[in-house]
Amino acid sequence: MTGGAATRFAPAPTGRLHLGHLANAIYVWGFARRLGGRVLLRIEDHDRQRCRPEYEAALLDDLDRLALAADEPSTDELRAGPSPYRQSDCGPIYEAALEELARATDVYACDCSRATFTAWREASGRSWSGPGCPGGCLGRGLESRSGLTLRAALGSGEEGWDDLLLGPQSGAVSSDGDLPVRDRNGNWTYGFCVVVDDIRHGVDLVVRGSDLSDATPAQVRLARLLRRPVAPRFAHHPLIRRADGSKLSKADGATAIAELLDTGRSREQLFGEVLQRLGLARAGEPVPFEEATALVG
Ligand SMILES: [Zn+2]
């Protein structure tokens, strides 16, 4: 690409922005600055049951309060109406990508439930691992309809990548079975949308939490099937955790950005707290965002 790397900050509006998002933002902007790249803002609201417009509105307000401005689009552009950077506005794009994918490989309806996977594990003594699905749905010719998962056969084997933070990585493409592209409720899946979006938005640097590194082999393979000539680079960063070591979730009100700012904490104090939880700064030191990004890029 010309003009340096393009990366993205891509929250899902399923809850309030919390300190975990701030850790991701520091890494996203940090790598963008180090590599002379741009940051795109993308609203990942592919899950229509879990995402809510009021969470998106709050998320945009929180970004403004934190003075976290993407190069494209502005928060006001997203507030103004439909946007190519909001997944729920892009249904026809995913339909078209699905058609292209179906020309490259098998896409099929699957009626396997969680119970199907459990029954397979109990019968065989090990967890299901792909490709395919435990019910053998690829060969059953089920009609695609609501209530069934749509899967894409990505094939077998592994895909590797040289992670900017983790070093050389590789993993099985279909370790949990063939990739779901649309779930039983009719939602496009995370694993499908992000690959389509990164192609159409020209994103060539994916910076995200290390909990998503297991999803990367399937995404590398899917991108190739969608005729992406070169895979993006990846940087999977550490997650911040609760004091007891468990993963932060959106339900952790104590870490919601808006509440912390409302109680008088400054932006710099929040950035400092995140850096401290990442082991990158001493406790209690406020850190300006520019300095925070310089510590991780
Ligand atoms: Zn199945």
mmCIF file of C-alpha atoms and ligand atoms in Angstrom:
data_model
loop_
_atom_site.group_PDB
_atom_site.id
_atom_site.type_symbol
_atom_site.label_atom_id
_atom_site.label_comp_id
_atom_site.label_asym_id
_atom_site.label_seq_id
_atom_site.Cartn_x
_atom_site.Cartn_y
_atom_site.Cartn_z
ATOM 1 C CA MET A 1 0.000 0.000 0.000
ATOM 2 C CA THR A 2 1.023 3.574 -0.451
ATOM 3 C CA GLY A 3 0.996 6.005 2.442
ATOM 4 C CA GLY A 4 2.136 3.562 5.101
ATOM 5 C CA ALA A 5 0.098 1.041 7.015
ATOM 6 C CA ALA A 6 -3.601 1.235 7.720
ATOM 7 C CA THR A 7 -4.906 -0.270 10.907
ATOM 8 C CA ARG A 8 -8.207 -0.070 12.720
ATOM 9 C CA PHE A 9 -9.790 0.476 16.091
ATOM 10 C CA ALA A 10 -12.903 -1.686 15.879
ATOM 11 C CA PRO A 11 -15.051 -1.945 19.009
ATOM 12 C CA ALA A 12 -18.305 -3.900 19.160
ATOM 13 C CA PRO A 13 -21.113 -1.826 20.723
ATOM 14 C CA THR A 14 -22.269 -4.597 23.053
ATOM 15 C CA GLY A 15 -21.523 -2.593 26.198
ATOM 16 C CA ARG A 16 -19.624 0.422 27.496
ATOM 17 C CA LEU A 17 -16.065 1.254 26.502
ATOM 18 C CA HIS A 18 -13.766 -0.058 29.255
ATOM 19 C CA LEU A 19 -10.097 -0.150 30.175
ATOM 20 C CA GLY A 20 -9.522 -3.182 27.929
ATOM 21 C CA HIS A 21 -10.518 -1.058 24.931
ATOM 22 C CA LEU A 22 -8.072 1.592 26.090
ATOM 23 C CA ALA A 23 -5.257 -0.963 26.115
ATOM 24 C CA ASN A 24 -6.154 -1.887 22.541
ATOM 25 C CA ALA A 25 -6.305 1.786 21.526
ATOM 26 C CA ILE A 26 -2.816 2.419 22.905
ATOM 27 C CA TYR A 27 -1.439 -0.478 20.848
ATOM 28 C CA VAL A 28 -3.418 0.416 17.705
ATOM 29 C CA TRP A 29 -2.328 4.058 17.678
ATOM 30 C CA GLY A 30 1.158 3.054 18.855
ATOM 31 C CA PHE A 31 1.766 0.755 15.900
ATOM 32 C CA ALA A 32 0.158 3.205 13.475
ATOM 33 C CA ARG A 33 2.528 5.941 14.604
ATOM 34 C CA ARG A 34 5.583 3.736 14.573
ATOM 35 C CA LEU A 35 4.845 2.554 11.044
ATOM 36 C CA GLY A 36 3.615 5.885 9.721
ATOM 37 C CA GLY A 37 0.103 4.552 9.256
ATOM 38 C CA ARG A 38 -3.500 5.624 9.569
ATOM 39 C CA VAL A 39 -6.123 4.499 12.077
ATOM 40 C CA LEU A 40 -9.628 3.695 10.861
ATOM 41 C CA LEU A 41 -12.599 3.522 13.230
ATOM 42 C CA ARG A 42 -14.980 0.655 12.560
ATOM 43 C CA ILE A 43 -18.190 -0.193 14.412
ATOM 44 C CA GLU A 44 -18.343 -4.002 14.607
ATOM 45 C CA ASP A 45 -22.056 -4.462 15.199
ATOM 46 C CA HIS A 46 -22.496 -7.638 13.144
ATOM 47 C CA ASP A 47 -24.267 -9.327 16.076
ATOM 48 C CA ARG A 48 -27.721 -7.759 15.893
ATOM 49 C CA GLN A 49 -28.925 -9.382 19.114
ATOM 50 C CA ARG A 50 -26.065 -8.177 21.311
ATOM 51 C CA CYS A 51 -25.312 -4.750 19.818
ATOM 52 C CA ARG A 52 -27.399 -1.683 20.634
ATOM 53 C CA PRO A 53 -27.516 1.820 19.119
ATOM 54 C CA GLU A 54 -27.322 3.394 22.587
ATOM 55 C CA TYR A 55 -24.033 1.585 23.205
ATOM 56 C CA GLU A 56 -22.670 2.939 19.937
ATOM 57 C CA ALA A 57 -23.761 6.470 20.865
ATOM 58 C CA ALA A 58 -22.058 6.127 24.259
ATOM 59 C CA LEU A 59 -18.944 4.670 22.644
ATOM 60 C CA LEU A 60 -18.615 7.635 20.271
ATOM 61 C CA ASP A 61 -19.078 10.052 23.186
ATOM 62 C CA ASP A 62 -16.417 8.197 25.182
ATOM 63 C CA LEU A 63 -13.937 8.410 22.296
ATOM 64 C CA ASP A 64 -14.531 12.168 22.097
ATOM 65 C CA ARG A 65 -14.009 12.572 25.823
ATOM 66 C CA LEU A 66 -10.743 10.643 25.536
ATOM 67 C CA ALA A 67 -9.713 12.745 22.498
ATOM 68 C CA LEU A 68 -9.112 9.516 20.572
ATOM 69 C CA ALA A 69 -9.684 10.597 16.969
ATOM 70 C CA ALA A 70 -9.315 8.165 14.096
ATOM 71 C CA ASP A 71 -8.028 9.412 10.754
ATOM 72 C CA GLU A 72 -11.272 8.152 9.238
ATOM 73 C CA PRO A 73 -14.210 8.424 9.863
ATOM 74 C CA SER A 74 -14.931 11.103 12.472
ATOM 75 C CA THR A 75 -17.336 10.302 15.282
ATOM 76 C CA ASP A 76 -19.704 12.940 13.824
ATOM 77 C CA GLU A 77 -19.732 11.151 10.469
ATOM 78 C CA LEU A 78 -20.844 7.987 12.259
ATOM 79 C CA ARG A 79 -23.484 9.899 14.228
ATOM 80 C CA ALA A 80 -24.835 11.431 11.000
ATOM 81 C CA GLY A 81 -26.177 8.179 9.563
ATOM 82 C CA PRO A 82 -25.263 5.117 7.512
ATOM 83 C CA SER A 83 -21.547 4.528 7.052
ATOM 84 C CA PRO A 84 -19.263 2.087 5.239
ATOM 85 C CA TYR A 85 -17.491 1.816 8.598
ATOM 86 C CA ARG A 86 -20.535 0.374 10.410
ATOM 87 C CA GLN A 87 -21.070 -3.344 9.747
ATOM 88 C CA SER A 88 -24.866 -3.253 10.131
ATOM 89 C CA ASP A 89 -25.010 -0.790 7.212
ATOM 90 C CA CYS A 90 -23.070 -3.130 4.933
ATOM 91 C CA GLY A 91 -25.294 -6.182 4.446
ATOM 92 C CA PRO A 92 -25.098 -6.119 0.611
ATOM 93 C CA ILE A 93 -21.284 -6.091 0.831
ATOM 94 C CA TYR A 94 -21.264 -9.271 2.923
ATOM 95 C CA GLU A 95 -23.818 -10.880 0.583
ATOM 96 C CA ALA A 96 -21.531 -10.150 -2.365
ATOM 97 C CA ALA A 97 -18.498 -11.475 -0.490
ATOM 98 C CA LEU A 98 -20.422 -14.642 0.337
ATOM 99 C CA GLU A 99 -21.202 -15.151 -3.349
ATOM 100 C CA GLU A 100 -17.540 -14.744 -4.202
ATOM 101 C CA LEU A 101 -16.558 -17.158 -1.445
ATOM 102 C CA ALA A 102 -19.090 -19.719 -2.703
ATOM 103 C CA ARG A 103 -17.356 -19.631 -6.100
ATOM 104 C CA ALA A 104 -14.043 -20.425 -4.384
ATOM 105 C CA THR A 105 -15.120 -23.160 -1.962
ATOM 106 C CA ASP A 106 -18.111 -25.009 -0.489
ATOM 107 C CA VAL A 107 -20.481 -22.914 1.605
ATOM 108 C CA TYR A 108 -23.132 -25.011 3.320
ATOM 109 C CA ALA A 109 -25.911 -24.960 5.890
ATOM 110 C CA CYS A 110 -25.239 -26.858 9.120
ATOM 111 C CA ASP A 111 -27.706 -27.892 11.804
ATOM 112 C CA CYS A 112 -25.106 -29.024 14.347
ATOM 113 C CA SER A 113 -25.768 -27.539 17.770
ATOM 114 C CA ARG A 114 -23.542 -27.357 20.805
ATOM 115 C CA ALA A 115 -25.080 -30.718 21.776
ATOM 116 C CA THR A 116 -23.870 -32.259 18.497
ATOM 117 C CA PHE A 117 -20.301 -31.264 19.325
ATOM 118 C CA THR A 118 -20.699 -32.564 22.907
ATOM 119 C CA ALA A 119 -22.115 -35.894 21.720
ATOM 120 C CA TRP A 120 -19.237 -36.299 19.286
ATOM 121 C CA ARG A 121 -16.721 -35.597 22.053
ATOM 122 C CA GLU A 122 -18.353 -38.096 24.420
ATOM 123 C CA ALA A 123 -18.471 -40.760 21.731
ATOM 124 C CA SER A 124 -14.898 -40.304 20.532
ATOM 125 C CA GLY A 125 -13.114 -39.225 23.704
ATOM 126 C CA ARG A 126 -11.716 -36.024 22.170
ATOM 127 C CA SER A 127 -12.978 -32.661 21.027
ATOM 128 C CA TRP A 128 -14.179 -32.225 17.494
ATOM 129 C CA SER A 129 -11.522 -30.781 15.182
ATOM 130 C CA GLY A 130 -12.229 -29.888 11.581
ATOM 131 C CA PRO A 131 -12.412 -29.553 8.733
ATOM 132 C CA GLY A 132 -16.137 -30.105 8.365
ATOM 133 C CA CYS A 133 -18.602 -30.422 11.253
ATOM 134 C CA PRO A 134 -19.481 -33.431 13.426
ATOM 135 C CA GLY A 135 -22.823 -33.904 11.656
ATOM 136 C CA GLY A 136 -21.223 -34.181 8.216
ATOM 137 C CA CYS A 137 -23.505 -31.380 6.985
ATOM 138 C CA LEU A 138 -21.376 -30.589 3.920
ATOM 139 C CA GLY A 139 -22.674 -33.743 2.259
ATOM 140 C CA ARG A 140 -26.289 -33.406 3.399
ATOM 141 C CA GLY A 141 -27.391 -30.565 1.141
ATOM 142 C CA LEU A 142 -29.455 -28.806 3.819
ATOM 143 C CA GLU A 143 -31.368 -25.773 2.605
ATOM 144 C CA SER A 144 -30.010 -22.525 4.049
ATOM 145 C CA ARG A 145 -32.589 -21.006 6.382
ATOM 146 C CA SER A 146 -33.003 -19.257 9.702
ATOM 147 C CA GLY A 147 -31.967 -21.513 12.561
ATOM 148 C CA LEU A 148 -29.070 -23.074 10.663
ATOM 149 C CA THR A 149 -25.438 -21.991 10.667
ATOM 150 C CA LEU A 150 -23.787 -21.241 7.340
ATOM 151 C CA ARG A 151 -20.239 -22.604 7.176
ATOM 152 C CA ALA A 152 -17.436 -22.214 4.659
ATOM 153 C CA ALA A 153 -15.049 -25.084 3.957
ATOM 154 C CA LEU A 154 -11.627 -23.462 4.322
ATOM 155 C CA GLY A 155 -9.763 -26.726 3.902
ATOM 156 C CA SER A 156 -7.274 -28.458 6.137
ATOM 157 C CA GLY A 157 -3.724 -27.718 7.216
ATOM 158 C CA GLU A 158 -2.211 -24.694 8.894
ATOM 159 C CA GLU A 159 -1.566 -21.049 8.181
ATOM 160 C CA GLY A 160 1.272 -19.080 9.705
ATOM 161 C CA TRP A 161 2.150 -15.445 10.192
ATOM 162 C CA ASP A 162 5.009 -13.457 11.654
ATOM 163 C CA ASP A 163 3.378 -11.625 14.556
ATOM 164 C CA LEU A 164 4.879 -8.227 15.348
ATOM 165 C CA LEU A 165 4.540 -8.949 19.081
ATOM 166 C CA LEU A 166 4.408 -12.750 19.439
ATOM 167 C CA GLY A 167 6.935 -13.716 16.770
ATOM 168 C CA PRO A 168 6.385 -16.545 14.269
ATOM 169 C CA GLN A 169 2.982 -18.212 14.764
ATOM 170 C CA SER A 170 0.971 -20.921 13.069
ATOM 171 C CA GLY A 171 -2.192 -22.873 13.704
ATOM 172 C CA ALA A 172 -4.787 -25.183 12.195
ATOM 173 C CA VAL A 173 -7.247 -23.443 9.879
ATOM 174 C CA SER A 174 -10.276 -25.481 10.939
ATOM 175 C CA SER A 175 -9.458 -26.497 14.501
ATOM 176 C CA ASP A 176 -13.089 -26.016 15.611
ATOM 177 C CA GLY A 177 -14.608 -27.172 12.347
ATOM 178 C CA ASP A 178 -15.362 -25.194 9.210
ATOM 179 C CA LEU A 179 -15.676 -21.455 9.766
ATOM 180 C CA PRO A 180 -19.213 -20.171 10.442
ATOM 181 C CA VAL A 181 -19.878 -17.187 8.185
ATOM 182 C CA ARG A 182 -23.468 -16.604 9.324
ATOM 183 C CA ASP A 183 -24.859 -17.800 12.641
ATOM 184 C CA ARG A 184 -28.180 -19.508 13.331
ATOM 185 C CA ASN A 185 -29.782 -16.125 14.115
ATOM 186 C CA GLY A 186 -28.830 -14.774 10.705
ATOM 187 C CA ASN A 187 -25.906 -12.634 11.918
ATOM 188 C CA TRP A 188 -22.752 -12.414 9.858
ATOM 189 C CA THR A 189 -19.945 -13.691 12.075
ATOM 190 C CA TYR A 190 -16.960 -11.827 13.430
ATOM 191 C CA GLY A 191 -14.540 -14.105 11.564
ATOM 192 C CA PHE A 192 -16.200 -13.397 8.220
ATOM 193 C CA CYS A 193 -16.889 -9.662 8.620
ATOM 194 C CA VAL A 194 -13.423 -8.630 9.735
ATOM 195 C CA VAL A 195 -11.770 -10.333 6.787
ATOM 196 C CA VAL A 196 -14.178 -8.755 4.283
ATOM 197 C CA ASP A 197 -13.851 -5.369 6.012
ATOM 198 C CA ASP A 198 -10.068 -5.422 6.201
ATOM 199 C CA ILE A 199 -9.928 -6.115 2.462
ATOM 200 C CA ARG A 200 -12.382 -3.377 1.460
ATOM 201 C CA HIS A 201 -10.942 -0.824 3.905
ATOM 202 C CA GLY A 202 -7.355 -1.509 2.843
ATOM 203 C CA VAL A 203 -6.332 -2.542 6.367
ATOM 204 C CA ASP A 204 -2.919 -4.179 6.212
ATOM 205 C CA LEU A 205 -2.055 -4.145 9.916
ATOM 206 C CA VAL A 206 -4.335 -5.866 12.437
ATOM 207 C CA VAL A 207 -3.620 -4.929 16.062
ATOM 208 C CA ARG A 208 -5.797 -6.761 18.576
ATOM 209 C CA GLY A 209 -5.800 -8.716 21.820
ATOM 210 C CA SER A 210 -3.969 -12.015 22.102
ATOM 211 C CA ASP A 211 -7.289 -13.789 22.798
ATOM 212 C CA LEU A 212 -7.935 -13.491 19.050
ATOM 213 C CA SER A 213 -4.706 -15.070 17.841
ATOM 214 C CA ASP A 214 -6.439 -18.483 17.633
ATOM 215 C CA ALA A 215 -8.847 -16.987 15.072
ATOM 216 C CA THR A 216 -6.027 -15.834 12.814
ATOM 217 C CA PRO A 217 -5.231 -18.997 10.764
ATOM 218 C CA ALA A 218 -8.842 -19.218 9.512
ATOM 219 C CA GLN A 219 -8.833 -15.510 8.708
ATOM 220 C CA VAL A 220 -5.596 -15.760 6.730
ATOM 221 C CA ARG A 221 -7.055 -18.658 4.710
ATOM 222 C CA LEU A 222 -10.397 -16.905 4.205
ATOM 223 C CA ALA A 223 -8.654 -13.762 2.946
ATOM 224 C CA ARG A 224 -6.785 -15.838 0.373
ATOM 225 C CA LEU A 225 -10.015 -17.476 -0.813
ATOM 226 C CA LEU A 226 -11.451 -13.970 -1.205
ATOM 227 C CA ARG A 227 -8.464 -13.225 -3.425
ATOM 228 C CA ARG A 228 -6.559 -10.963 -1.074
ATOM 229 C CA PRO A 229 -3.075 -11.111 -2.625
ATOM 230 C CA VAL A 230 -1.062 -10.451 0.550
ATOM 231 C CA ALA A 231 -2.213 -11.196 4.103
ATOM 232 C CA PRO A 232 -2.219 -8.293 6.557
ATOM 233 C CA ARG A 233 0.410 -8.093 9.255
ATOM 234 C CA PHE A 234 -0.759 -8.949 12.764
ATOM 235 C CA ALA A 235 0.188 -7.750 16.244
ATOM 236 C CA HIS A 236 -1.552 -9.576 19.112
ATOM 237 C CA HIS A 237 -1.035 -7.705 22.349
ATOM 238 C CA PRO A 238 -1.407 -8.700 26.033
ATOM 239 C CA LEU A 239 -4.799 -8.241 27.674
ATOM 240 C CA ILE A 240 -5.254 -6.343 30.880
ATOM 241 C CA ARG A 241 -6.821 -8.366 33.626
ATOM 242 C CA ARG A 242 -8.629 -8.007 36.894
ATOM 243 C CA ALA A 243 -6.634 -8.128 40.092
ATOM 244 C CA ASP A 244 -7.490 -11.859 40.385
ATOM 245 C CA GLY A 245 -6.055 -12.523 36.918
ATOM 246 C CA SER A 246 -9.357 -13.153 35.129
ATOM 247 C CA LYS A 247 -10.251 -11.415 31.897
ATOM 248 C CA LEU A 248 -11.972 -8.032 31.980
ATOM 249 C CA SER A 249 -15.421 -7.957 30.477
ATOM 250 C CA LYS A 250 -17.838 -5.311 29.415
ATOM 251 C CA ALA A 251 -19.893 -6.130 32.478
ATOM 252 C CA ASP A 252 -17.131 -4.731 34.700
ATOM 253 C CA GLY A 253 -18.740 -1.418 35.540
ATOM 254 C CA ALA A 254 -15.758 -0.460 37.676
ATOM 255 C CA THR A 255 -13.629 -0.206 34.558
ATOM 256 C CA ALA A 256 -16.123 1.638 32.320
ATOM 257 C CA ILE A 257 -14.436 4.726 30.889
ATOM 258 C CA ALA A 258 -17.398 7.073 31.307
ATOM 259 C CA GLU A 259 -17.837 6.252 35.000
ATOM 260 C CA LEU A 260 -14.127 6.690 35.681
ATOM 261 C CA LEU A 261 -14.082 10.080 33.936
ATOM 262 C CA ASP A 262 -17.295 11.086 35.732
ATOM 263 C CA THR A 263 -15.646 10.468 39.098
ATOM 264 C CA GLY A 264 -12.941 12.988 38.243
ATOM 265 C CA ARG A 265 -10.196 10.792 36.804
ATOM 266 C CA SER A 266 -8.282 12.419 33.964
ATOM 267 C CA ARG A 267 -7.594 10.833 30.574
ATOM 268 C CA GLU A 268 -3.923 10.718 31.464
ATOM 269 C CA GLN A 269 -4.666 8.877 34.703
ATOM 270 C CA LEU A 270 -6.640 6.253 32.780
ATOM 271 C CA PHE A 271 -3.860 5.786 30.224
ATOM 272 C CA GLY A 272 -1.390 5.491 33.111
ATOM 273 C CA GLU A 273 -3.536 2.881 34.854
ATOM 274 C CA VAL A 274 -3.785 0.799 31.670
ATOM 275 C CA LEU A 275 -0.020 0.948 31.133
ATOM 276 C CA GLN A 276 0.533 -0.115 34.726
ATOM 277 C CA ARG A 277 -1.856 -3.076 34.277
ATOM 278 C CA LEU A 278 0.101 -3.993 31.154
ATOM 279 C CA GLY A 279 3.318 -3.837 33.147
ATOM 280 C CA LEU A 280 4.628 -0.909 31.114
ATOM 281 C CA ALA A 281 4.540 1.902 33.682
ATOM 282 C CA ARG A 282 4.730 2.423 37.426
ATOM 283 C CA ALA A 283 1.527 2.704 39.401
ATOM 284 C CA GLY A 284 -0.160 6.047 39.842
ATOM 285 C CA GLU A 285 1.607 7.988 37.103
ATOM 286 C CA PRO A 286 -0.587 9.922 34.665
ATOM 287 C CA VAL A 287 0.668 9.459 31.100
ATOM 288 C CA PRO A 288 -0.337 11.563 28.068
ATOM 289 C CA PHE A 289 -1.667 9.489 25.159
ATOM 290 C CA GLU A 290 1.286 10.436 22.919
ATOM 291 C CA GLU A 291 3.702 9.061 25.483
ATOM 292 C CA ALA A 292 1.605 5.967 26.077
ATOM 293 C CA THR A 293 1.621 5.077 22.373
ATOM 294 C CA ALA A 294 5.389 5.529 22.219
ATOM 295 C CA LEU A 295 5.786 2.802 24.860
ATOM 296 C CA VAL A 296 4.109 0.046 22.849
ATOM 297 C CA GLY A 297 4.728 0.656 19.124
HETATM 298 ZN ZN ZN B 1 -23.083 -29.644 10.855
#
